[in-house]
PDB file of C-alpha atoms in Angstrom:
ATOM      1  CA  UNK O   1      -0.306   0.102  -0.139  1.00 90.00           C
ATOM      2  CA  UNK O   2       2.446   2.452   1.056  1.00 94.00           C
ATOM      3  CA  UNK O   3       4.792   1.800  -1.751  1.00 95.00           C
ATOM      4  CA  UNK O   4       1.212   3.080  -4.373  1.00 95.00           C
ATOM      5  CA  UNK O   5       2.162   5.747  -2.929  1.00 96.00           C
ATOM      6  CA  UNK O   6       5.013   6.789  -4.055  1.00 95.00           C
ATOM      7  CA  UNK O   7       4.849   6.449  -7.578  1.00 92.00           C
ATOM      8  CA  UNK O   8       5.603   2.437  -7.454  1.00 94.00           C
ATOM      9  CA  UNK O   9       2.244  -0.058  -9.575  1.00 91.00           C
ATOM     10  CA  UNK O  10      -0.028  -1.347  -7.774  1.00 87.00           C
ATOM     11  CA  UNK O  11       0.639  -4.878  -8.293  1.00 86.00           C
ATOM     12  CA  UNK O  12       4.576  -4.116  -8.538  1.00 92.00           C
ATOM     13  CA  UNK O  13       5.905  -7.728  -6.474  1.00 91.00           C
ATOM     14  CA  UNK O  14       8.182  -7.834  -3.512  1.00 92.00           C
ATOM     15  CA  UNK O  15      11.585  -8.511  -5.829  1.00 92.00           C
ATOM     16  CA  UNK O  16      10.819  -5.292  -8.067  1.00 94.00           C
ATOM     17  CA  UNK O  17      10.358  -2.872  -5.002  1.00 96.00           C
ATOM     18  CA  UNK O  18      13.558  -3.878  -3.444  1.00 95.00           C
ATOM     19  CA  UNK O  19      15.809  -3.495  -6.674  1.00 95.00           C
ATOM     20  CA  UNK O  20      13.932  -0.275  -6.898  1.00 96.00           C
ATOM     21  CA  UNK O  21      14.473   0.923  -3.416  1.00 96.00           C
ATOM     22  CA  UNK O  22      18.187  -0.774  -2.613  1.00 96.00           C
ATOM     23  CA  UNK O  23      18.992  -1.693  -6.743  1.00 95.00           C
ATOM     24  CA  UNK O  24      19.305  -5.216  -5.568  1.00 93.00           C
ATOM     25  CA  UNK O  25      18.025  -7.509  -7.673  1.00 92.00           C
ATOM     26  CA  UNK O  26      16.950 -10.630  -6.192  1.00 89.00           C
ATOM     27  CA  UNK O  27      17.761 -14.794  -6.875  1.00 84.00           C
ATOM     28  CA  UNK O  28      15.494 -16.331  -8.211  1.00 78.00           C
ATOM     29  CA  UNK O  29      16.958 -19.771  -8.218  1.00 75.00           C
ATOM     30  CA  UNK O  30      14.310 -21.345  -5.592  1.00 75.00           C
ATOM     31  CA  UNK O  31      11.114 -19.340  -6.530  1.00 74.00           C
ATOM     32  CA  UNK O  32       9.772 -22.610  -7.232  1.00 81.00           C
ATOM     33  CA  UNK O  33      11.369 -25.539  -4.750  1.00 84.00           C
ATOM     34  CA  UNK O  34       9.527 -27.402  -2.777  1.00 86.00           C
ATOM     35  CA  UNK O  35      10.109 -26.030   0.846  1.00 85.00           C
ATOM     36  CA  UNK O  36       8.300 -28.734   3.146  1.00 87.00           C
ATOM     37  CA  UNK O  37      11.647 -31.448   2.343  1.00 90.00           C
ATOM     38  CA  UNK O  38      14.600 -30.948   4.789  1.00 93.00           C
ATOM     39  CA  UNK O  39      17.433 -29.973   5.468  1.00 94.00           C
ATOM     40  CA  UNK O  40      16.531 -26.511   3.012  1.00 92.00           C
ATOM     41  CA  UNK O  41      20.549 -25.635   1.378  1.00 91.00           C
ATOM     42  CA  UNK O  42      22.557 -23.172   1.876  1.00 91.00           C
ATOM     43  CA  UNK O  43      20.820 -22.426  -1.790  1.00 90.00           C
ATOM     44  CA  UNK O  44      17.070 -22.069  -0.282  1.00 91.00           C
ATOM     45  CA  UNK O  45      18.102 -20.051   3.077  1.00 92.00           C
ATOM     46  CA  UNK O  46      19.998 -18.065   1.056  1.00 91.00           C
ATOM     47  CA  UNK O  47      16.819 -16.552  -1.003  1.00 90.00           C
ATOM     48  CA  UNK O  48      14.271 -17.220   1.738  1.00 90.00           C
ATOM     49  CA  UNK O  49      16.488 -14.372   3.736  1.00 93.00           C
ATOM     50  CA  UNK O  50      16.074 -12.488   0.868  1.00 90.00           C
ATOM     51  CA  UNK O  51      12.664 -12.419   1.374  1.00 88.00           C
ATOM     52  CA  UNK O  52      13.505 -10.425   4.839  1.00 94.00           C
ATOM     53  CA  UNK O  53      17.278  -8.967   4.966  1.00 96.00           C
ATOM     54  CA  UNK O  54      15.766  -5.401   3.338  1.00 96.00           C
ATOM     55  CA  UNK O  55      12.943  -5.775   4.859  1.00 97.00           C
ATOM     56  CA  UNK O  56      14.591  -2.487   6.943  1.00 97.00           C
ATOM     57  CA  UNK O  57      16.834  -0.578   4.740  1.00 97.00           C
ATOM     58  CA  UNK O  58      13.070  -0.264   2.204  1.00 97.00           C
ATOM     59  CA  UNK O  59      11.200   1.077   5.954  1.00 97.00           C
ATOM     60  CA  UNK O  60      13.514   4.098   6.925  1.00 98.00           C
ATOM     61  CA  UNK O  61      13.456   3.917   2.793  1.00 98.00           C
ATOM     62  CA  UNK O  62       9.556   4.619   1.956  1.00 98.00           C
ATOM     63  CA  UNK O  63       9.107   5.893   5.696  1.00 98.00           C
ATOM     64  CA  UNK O  64      11.121   9.314   4.885  1.00 98.00           C
ATOM     65  CA  UNK O  65       9.462   9.422   1.275  1.00 97.00           C
ATOM     66  CA  UNK O  66       5.859   8.904   2.369  1.00 97.00           C
ATOM     67  CA  UNK O  67       7.249  11.474   5.606  1.00 98.00           C
ATOM     68  CA  UNK O  68       8.674  14.192   2.735  1.00 97.00           C
ATOM     69  CA  UNK O  69       6.080  14.729   1.064  1.00 96.00           C
ATOM     70  CA  UNK O  70       3.490  14.794   3.749  1.00 96.00           C
ATOM     71  CA  UNK O  71       1.259  11.385   2.857  1.00 96.00           C
ATOM     72  CA  UNK O  72       2.530   9.743   6.012  1.00 96.00           C
ATOM     73  CA  UNK O  73      -0.592   9.154   7.936  1.00 95.00           C
ATOM     74  CA  UNK O  74      -2.469   9.287   4.887  1.00 95.00           C
ATOM     75  CA  UNK O  75      -2.062   5.405   5.595  1.00 95.00           C
ATOM     76  CA  UNK O  76      -3.095   5.512   8.831  1.00 95.00           C
ATOM     77  CA  UNK O  77      -6.789   4.464   8.239  1.00 91.00           C
ATOM     78  CA  UNK O  78      -5.915   1.674   5.577  1.00 92.00           C
ATOM     79  CA  UNK O  79      -3.632   0.062   7.669  1.00 94.00           C
ATOM     80  CA  UNK O  80      -6.296   0.134  10.622  1.00 94.00           C
ATOM     81  CA  UNK O  81      -8.750  -1.367   8.438  1.00 90.00           C
ATOM     82  CA  UNK O  82      -5.906  -4.121   7.800  1.00 92.00           C
ATOM     83  CA  UNK O  83      -5.604  -5.221  11.203  1.00 94.00           C
ATOM     84  CA  UNK O  84      -8.633  -5.157  11.784  1.00 94.00           C
ATOM     85  CA  UNK O  85      -9.686  -9.051  12.573  1.00 93.00           C
ATOM     86  CA  UNK O  86     -13.727  -8.003  11.446  1.00 88.00           C
ATOM     87  CA  UNK O  87     -12.684  -7.329   8.170  1.00 86.00           C
ATOM     88  CA  UNK O  88     -11.713 -10.630   7.248  1.00 85.00           C
ATOM     89  CA  UNK O  89     -14.735 -12.045   8.720  1.00 84.00           C
ATOM     90  CA  UNK O  90     -17.270 -12.775   6.279  1.00 83.00           C
ATOM     91  CA  UNK O  91     -20.873 -13.762   5.825  1.00 92.00           C
ATOM     92  CA  UNK O  92     -20.853 -16.983   4.313  1.00 95.00           C
ATOM     93  CA  UNK O  93     -24.387 -16.533   3.198  1.00 94.00           C
ATOM     94  CA  UNK O  94     -24.179 -13.732   2.213  1.00 93.00           C
ATOM     95  CA  UNK O  95     -21.308 -14.227  -0.372  1.00 93.00           C
ATOM     96  CA  UNK O  96     -24.538 -15.066  -3.082  1.00 96.00           C
ATOM     97  CA  UNK O  97     -24.498 -11.216  -3.849  1.00 91.00           C
ATOM     98  CA  UNK O  98     -20.546 -11.000  -5.035  1.00 89.00           C
ATOM     99  CA  UNK O  99     -20.685 -13.902  -7.463  1.00 93.00           C
ATOM    100  CA  UNK O 100     -19.974 -12.539 -11.160  1.00 89.00           C
ATOM    101  CA  UNK O 101     -23.779 -12.656 -13.001  1.00 88.00           C
ATOM    102  CA  UNK O 102     -25.942 -12.821 -10.023  1.00 91.00           C
ATOM    103  CA  UNK O 103     -28.088 -10.031 -11.049  1.00 88.00           C
ATOM    104  CA  UNK O 104     -29.579 -12.310 -14.301  1.00 91.00           C
ATOM    105  CA  UNK O 105     -31.377 -14.338 -12.067  1.00 95.00           C
ATOM    106  CA  UNK O 106     -34.204 -14.252 -10.930  1.00 95.00           C
ATOM    107  CA  UNK O 107     -35.683 -14.254  -6.726  1.00 96.00           C
ATOM    108  CA  UNK O 108     -36.066 -17.401  -6.691  1.00 97.00           C
ATOM    109  CA  UNK O 109     -32.490 -18.517  -8.642  1.00 97.00           C
ATOM    110  CA  UNK O 110     -31.213 -16.875  -6.047  1.00 97.00           C
ATOM    111  CA  UNK O 111     -32.095 -18.416  -3.445  1.00 98.00           C
ATOM    112  CA  UNK O 112     -30.817 -21.025  -4.676  1.00 98.00           C
ATOM    113  CA  UNK O 113     -27.538 -19.435  -5.683  1.00 98.00           C
ATOM    114  CA  UNK O 114     -27.190 -18.676  -1.582  1.00 98.00           C
ATOM    115  CA  UNK O 115     -26.895 -21.579   0.059  1.00 98.00           C
ATOM    116  CA  UNK O 116     -25.064 -22.950  -3.480  1.00 98.00           C
ATOM    117  CA  UNK O 117     -22.393 -20.186  -2.388  1.00 98.00           C
ATOM    118  CA  UNK O 118     -22.603 -20.525   1.061  1.00 98.00           C
ATOM    119  CA  UNK O 119     -21.340 -24.557   0.588  1.00 98.00           C
ATOM    120  CA  UNK O 120     -18.762 -23.323  -1.571  1.00 98.00           C
ATOM    121  CA  UNK O 121     -17.804 -20.496   0.050  1.00 97.00           C
ATOM    122  CA  UNK O 122     -17.014 -22.908   3.634  1.00 97.00           C
ATOM    123  CA  UNK O 123     -16.331 -25.550   0.944  1.00 98.00           C
ATOM    124  CA  UNK O 124     -12.808 -23.689   0.184  1.00 97.00           C
ATOM    125  CA  UNK O 125     -12.006 -22.850   3.929  1.00 95.00           C
ATOM    126  CA  UNK O 126     -11.761 -25.792   5.104  1.00 96.00           C
ATOM    127  CA  UNK O 127      -8.747 -26.795   2.028  1.00 96.00           C
ATOM    128  CA  UNK O 128      -8.418 -23.834   2.318  1.00 94.00           C
ATOM    129  CA  UNK O 129      -8.154 -23.793  -1.769  1.00 96.00           C
ATOM    130  CA  UNK O 130      -9.346 -20.117  -3.400  1.00 95.00           C
ATOM    131  CA  UNK O 131     -13.409 -20.540  -4.299  1.00 96.00           C
ATOM    132  CA  UNK O 132     -12.752 -20.860  -8.214  1.00 96.00           C
ATOM    133  CA  UNK O 133     -11.193 -24.319  -7.262  1.00 97.00           C
ATOM    134  CA  UNK O 134     -14.460 -25.753  -6.379  1.00 98.00           C
ATOM    135  CA  UNK O 135     -16.477 -24.142  -8.724  1.00 98.00           C
ATOM    136  CA  UNK O 136     -16.375 -21.252 -10.799  1.00 97.00           C
ATOM    137  CA  UNK O 137     -19.073 -17.989 -10.040  1.00 96.00           C
ATOM    138  CA  UNK O 138     -20.533 -18.757 -13.383  1.00 97.00           C
ATOM    139  CA  UNK O 139     -20.690 -22.036 -13.043  1.00 98.00           C
ATOM    140  CA  UNK O 140     -22.797 -21.254  -9.667  1.00 98.00           C
ATOM    141  CA  UNK O 141     -24.815 -19.096 -11.935  1.00 97.00           C
ATOM    142  CA  UNK O 142     -25.728 -21.230 -14.586  1.00 98.00           C
ATOM    143  CA  UNK O 143     -26.567 -24.370 -12.292  1.00 98.00           C
ATOM    144  CA  UNK O 144     -28.476 -21.767 -10.694  1.00 98.00           C
ATOM    145  CA  UNK O 145     -30.199 -20.558 -14.280  1.00 98.00           C
ATOM    146  CA  UNK O 146     -31.382 -23.522 -14.760  1.00 97.00           C
ATOM    147  CA  UNK O 147     -32.824 -24.469 -11.670  1.00 98.00           C
ATOM    148  CA  UNK O 148     -30.992 -28.025 -11.698  1.00 97.00           C
ATOM    149  CA  UNK O 149     -32.159 -30.521  -8.997  1.00 97.00           C
ATOM    150  CA  UNK O 150     -30.370 -34.230  -9.581  1.00 97.00           C
ATOM    151  CA  UNK O 151     -26.896 -34.742 -10.231  1.00 98.00           C
ATOM    152  CA  UNK O 152     -26.793 -35.280 -14.020  1.00 97.00           C
ATOM    153  CA  UNK O 153     -28.756 -32.305 -14.575  1.00 97.00           C
ATOM    154  CA  UNK O 154     -26.083 -30.010 -12.695  1.00 97.00           C
ATOM    155  CA  UNK O 155     -23.176 -31.783 -14.825  1.00 97.00           C
ATOM    156  CA  UNK O 156     -24.363 -30.428 -17.648  1.00 97.00           C
ATOM    157  CA  UNK O 157     -23.318 -27.370 -16.818  1.00 97.00           C
ATOM    158  CA  UNK O 158     -19.908 -26.988 -18.354  1.00 96.00           C
ATOM    159  CA  UNK O 159     -17.124 -27.516 -16.316  1.00 96.00           C
ATOM    160  CA  UNK O 160     -18.844 -28.784 -13.418  1.00 97.00           C
ATOM    161  CA  UNK O 161     -18.580 -33.147 -13.564  1.00 97.00           C
ATOM    162  CA  UNK O 162     -14.146 -31.884 -14.216  1.00 96.00           C
ATOM    163  CA  UNK O 163     -15.339 -30.043 -10.793  1.00 95.00           C
ATOM    164  CA  UNK O 164     -16.448 -32.073  -8.554  1.00 97.00           C
ATOM    165  CA  UNK O 165     -16.815 -35.052  -7.201  1.00 96.00           C
ATOM    166  CA  UNK O 166     -19.847 -37.149  -5.983  1.00 96.00           C
ATOM    167  CA  UNK O 167     -19.574 -36.556  -2.618  1.00 97.00           C
ATOM    168  CA  UNK O 168     -19.288 -32.665  -3.591  1.00 98.00           C
ATOM    169  CA  UNK O 169     -21.462 -33.528  -6.079  1.00 98.00           C
ATOM    170  CA  UNK O 170     -24.022 -34.518  -4.431  1.00 98.00           C
ATOM    171  CA  UNK O 171     -24.547 -31.358  -1.895  1.00 98.00           C
ATOM    172  CA  UNK O 172     -24.231 -28.227  -4.064  1.00 98.00           C
ATOM    173  CA  UNK O 173     -27.134 -30.897  -5.627  1.00 98.00           C
ATOM    174  CA  UNK O 174     -29.192 -30.634  -2.639  1.00 98.00           C
ATOM    175  CA  UNK O 175     -28.312 -27.420  -1.913  1.00 98.00           C
ATOM    176  CA  UNK O 176     -29.291 -26.476  -5.116  1.00 98.00           C
ATOM    177  CA  UNK O 177     -33.298 -27.946  -4.040  1.00 98.00           C
ATOM    178  CA  UNK O 178     -33.246 -27.010  -0.795  1.00 98.00           C
ATOM    179  CA  UNK O 179     -32.581 -23.346  -2.196  1.00 98.00           C
ATOM    180  CA  UNK O 180     -35.207 -23.978  -5.299  1.00 98.00           C
ATOM    181  CA  UNK O 181     -37.606 -25.255  -2.303  1.00 98.00           C
ATOM    182  CA  UNK O 182     -37.248 -22.213   0.285  1.00 98.00           C
ATOM    183  CA  UNK O 183     -40.602 -20.432   1.087  1.00 97.00           C
ATOM    184  CA  UNK O 184     -41.565 -17.336  -1.361  1.00 97.00           C
ATOM    185  CA  UNK O 185     -40.471 -15.047   1.650  1.00 96.00           C
ATOM    186  CA  UNK O 186     -37.302 -16.753   2.758  1.00 96.00           C
ATOM    187  CA  UNK O 187     -36.265 -15.878  -1.498  1.00 97.00           C
ATOM    188  CA  UNK O 188     -32.709 -13.126  -1.862  1.00 95.00           C
ATOM    189  CA  UNK O 189     -33.442 -10.006  -3.128  1.00 90.00           C
ATOM    190  CA  UNK O 190     -30.429  -8.050  -4.431  1.00 83.00           C
ATOM    191  CA  UNK O 191     -29.517  -4.573  -3.240  1.00 70.00           C
ATOM    192  CA  UNK O 192     -31.270  -1.975  -5.871  1.00 63.00           C
ATOM    193  CA  UNK O 193     -29.590  -0.246  -7.858  1.00 54.00           C
ATOM    194  CA  UNK O 194     -30.202   3.178  -7.697  1.00 50.00           C
ATOM    195  CA  UNK O 195     -29.949   4.190 -11.570  1.00 54.00           C
ATOM    196  CA  UNK O 196     -29.622   2.082 -14.851  1.00 54.00           C
ATOM    197  CA  UNK O 197     -26.888   0.541 -15.292  1.00 61.00           C
ATOM    198  CA  UNK O 198     -26.342   2.934 -19.187  1.00 63.00           C
ATOM    199  CA  UNK O 199     -24.608   5.758 -17.002  1.00 73.00           C
ATOM    200  CA  UNK O 200     -23.634   3.811 -14.877  1.00 84.00           C
ATOM    201  CA  UNK O 201     -21.210   2.698 -17.890  1.00 85.00           C
ATOM    202  CA  UNK O 202     -21.400   6.295 -19.315  1.00 89.00           C
ATOM    203  CA  UNK O 203     -20.922   8.158 -16.140  1.00 93.00           C
ATOM    204  CA  UNK O 204     -18.194   4.817 -15.238  1.00 94.00           C
ATOM    205  CA  UNK O 205     -15.916   5.947 -18.440  1.00 94.00           C
ATOM    206  CA  UNK O 206     -15.673   9.913 -17.336  1.00 96.00           C
ATOM    207  CA  UNK O 207     -14.963   9.660 -13.206  1.00 97.00           C
ATOM    208  CA  UNK O 208     -12.255   6.902 -14.263  1.00 97.00           C
ATOM    209  CA  UNK O 209     -10.394   9.921 -16.877  1.00 97.00           C
ATOM    210  CA  UNK O 210     -10.814  12.075 -14.458  1.00 98.00           C
ATOM    211  CA  UNK O 211      -8.987   9.293 -11.503  1.00 98.00           C
ATOM    212  CA  UNK O 212      -5.835   8.326 -14.324  1.00 97.00           C
ATOM    213  CA  UNK O 213      -5.744  12.217 -14.068  1.00 97.00           C
ATOM    214  CA  UNK O 214      -5.402  13.040 -11.203  1.00 97.00           C
ATOM    215  CA  UNK O 215      -3.597   9.922 -10.269  1.00 96.00           C
ATOM    216  CA  UNK O 216      -0.731  10.569 -12.504  1.00 95.00           C
ATOM    217  CA  UNK O 217      -0.224  14.599 -11.611  1.00 96.00           C
ATOM    218  CA  UNK O 218      -0.565  12.992  -7.600  1.00 96.00           C
ATOM    219  CA  UNK O 219       3.224   9.775  -8.551  1.00 95.00           C
ATOM    220  CA  UNK O 220       0.035   7.274  -6.880  1.00 96.00           C
ATOM    221  CA  UNK O 221      -1.159   3.608  -8.805  1.00 94.00           C
ATOM    222  CA  UNK O 222      -4.771   4.639  -9.452  1.00 95.00           C
ATOM    223  CA  UNK O 223      -6.301   1.500  -8.308  1.00 94.00           C
ATOM    224  CA  UNK O 224      -4.337   3.237  -4.708  1.00 95.00           C
ATOM    225  CA  UNK O 225      -6.684   6.472  -5.127  1.00 96.00           C
ATOM    226  CA  UNK O 226     -10.209   5.235  -6.122  1.00 96.00           C
ATOM    227  CA  UNK O 227     -10.927   1.320  -7.514  1.00 94.00           C
ATOM    228  CA  UNK O 228     -13.128  -0.144  -9.931  1.00 92.00           C
ATOM    229  CA  UNK O 229     -15.782  -1.045  -7.918  1.00 89.00           C
ATOM    230  CA  UNK O 230     -15.851   2.226  -5.691  1.00 94.00           C
ATOM    231  CA  UNK O 231     -15.867   4.428  -8.851  1.00 95.00           C
ATOM    232  CA  UNK O 232     -19.224   2.016  -9.771  1.00 91.00           C
ATOM    233  CA  UNK O 233     -20.853   1.883  -6.224  1.00 90.00           C
ATOM    234  CA  UNK O 234     -20.581   6.194  -6.202  1.00 94.00           C
ATOM    235  CA  UNK O 235     -21.422   6.092  -9.389  1.00 92.00           C
ATOM    236  CA  UNK O 236     -25.228   4.113  -8.741  1.00 87.00           C
ATOM    237  CA  UNK O 237     -25.662   6.640  -5.466  1.00 89.00           C
ATOM    238  CA  UNK O 238     -24.455   5.668  -3.186  1.00 89.00           C
ATOM    239  CA  UNK O 239     -22.251   7.539  -0.756  1.00 91.00           C
ATOM    240  CA  UNK O 240     -21.838   5.874   2.302  1.00 90.00           C
ATOM    241  CA  UNK O 241     -18.492   3.718   3.375  1.00 87.00           C
ATOM    242  CA  UNK O 242     -16.641   3.970   0.179  1.00 94.00           C
ATOM    243  CA  UNK O 243     -13.241   4.609   0.059  1.00 94.00           C
ATOM    244  CA  UNK O 244     -12.556   7.048  -3.396  1.00 97.00           C
ATOM    245  CA  UNK O 245     -14.208   9.728  -0.908  1.00 97.00           C
ATOM    246  CA  UNK O 246     -13.078   9.099   2.699  1.00 94.00           C
ATOM    247  CA  UNK O 247     -10.336  10.920   3.728  1.00 93.00           C
ATOM    248  CA  UNK O 248      -7.319  12.097   1.484  1.00 96.00           C
ATOM    249  CA  UNK O 249      -9.418  10.130  -1.587  1.00 97.00           C
ATOM    250  CA  UNK O 250     -11.897  12.586  -0.924  1.00 97.00           C
ATOM    251  CA  UNK O 251      -9.952  15.806  -0.602  1.00 96.00           C
ATOM    252  CA  UNK O 252      -7.468  14.631  -4.118  1.00 97.00           C
ATOM    253  CA  UNK O 253     -10.033  13.892  -5.846  1.00 98.00           C
ATOM    254  CA  UNK O 254     -13.514  12.531  -4.187  1.00 98.00           C
ATOM    255  CA  UNK O 255     -14.938  15.119  -4.292  1.00 97.00           C
ATOM    256  CA  UNK O 256     -14.878  16.259  -8.358  1.00 97.00           C
ATOM    257  CA  UNK O 257     -15.874  12.455  -8.732  1.00 98.00           C
ATOM    258  CA  UNK O 258     -19.559  14.890  -6.900  1.00 97.00           C
ATOM    259  CA  UNK O 259     -18.705  17.697  -8.777  1.00 97.00           C
ATOM    260  CA  UNK O 260     -19.261  15.763 -12.044  1.00 96.00           C
ATOM    261  CA  UNK O 261     -21.614  13.449 -11.554  1.00 95.00           C
ATOM    262  CA  UNK O 262     -24.113  16.232 -10.364  1.00 95.00           C
ATOM    263  CA  UNK O 263     -22.584  18.951 -13.625  1.00 95.00           C
ATOM    264  CA  UNK O 264     -20.377  21.169 -12.317  1.00 96.00           C
ATOM    265  CA  UNK O 265     -18.158  20.224 -14.118  1.00 96.00           C
ATOM    266  CA  UNK O 266     -17.253  19.631 -17.680  1.00 94.00           C
ATOM    267  CA  UNK O 267     -15.145  18.306 -19.769  1.00 95.00           C
ATOM    268  CA  UNK O 268     -12.187  18.368 -22.699  1.00 95.00           C
ATOM    269  CA  UNK O 269      -9.147  18.095 -24.919  1.00 94.00           C
ATOM    270  CA  UNK O 270      -6.875  19.881 -24.851  1.00 93.00           C
ATOM    271  CA  UNK O 271      -3.338  20.307 -26.798  1.00 94.00           C
ATOM    272  CA  UNK O 272      -1.686  18.653 -22.855  1.00 90.00           C
ATOM    273  CA  UNK O 273      -4.828  16.034 -22.795  1.00 92.00           C
ATOM    274  CA  UNK O 274      -7.738  16.332 -20.967  1.00 94.00           C
ATOM    275  CA  UNK O 275      -8.491  20.045 -19.349  1.00 95.00           C
ATOM    276  CA  UNK O 276     -11.214  19.525 -16.098  1.00 95.00           C
ATOM    277  CA  UNK O 277     -13.113  22.926 -16.021  1.00 94.00           C
ATOM    278  CA  UNK O 278     -16.230  24.147 -13.169  1.00 91.00           C
ATOM    279  CA  UNK O 279     -18.891  25.099 -13.945  1.00 87.00           C
ATOM    280  CA  UNK O 280     -19.456  29.049 -14.340  1.00 75.00           C
ATOM    281  CA  UNK O 281     -15.190  29.885 -13.719  1.00 63.00           C
TER     282      UNK O 281
END
């Protein structure tokens, strides 16, 4: 997070960051080593040590640069959120709301999606694997859209037969039936967007243009300044619980985004690129 406030990209790896700050090229010879085997070789031990030996120097350099830019305090809220265990506790029964293309489903199918997504969440946690290794979002949504009730019907969804063993297939089929047969009053609803999707798409394009401009001007990674998810929420009319509308992010670009959506600023292209103009100025 700190690196992105110093002009580094959002996805910079540890090796490139060490090279940028310390001028050292880390060895890659043991990147794919089997760390469970013992004894570890001298090469493995050296590789492991490199993961930590440069951290004190990197900390000092980054802290000094952040202080010089007046940005050290910007990290307080982000670090506090990252250190709060509550932010890592998820309600498995609500995970269906984050499925890709879940908006294609009707309420009955959403009930099935809630059950299947909950099973997938708990199974992935139990096995300590990514959710998509159990079932992909697309497979969950398609099985619910088809209202599959049996293993044979479930296996009609592309790739599911290869993903699920018989025991898991039975569990998913049971979850589908449980959701599809739930009483109407138990069927969930998705949060309603406050604006139509065509308007959201158009506004997102303009918002991202402004964020890109301000990120470049301030030497900050664009995703750190404003994530696509946050921009989508703002475009849909949400104002609470959105990072880009809080603290330093709001000061740099958040307020300007609200002005854009309210029609108080215009965008145009000049010789040097994008120009943001306040209405009446």
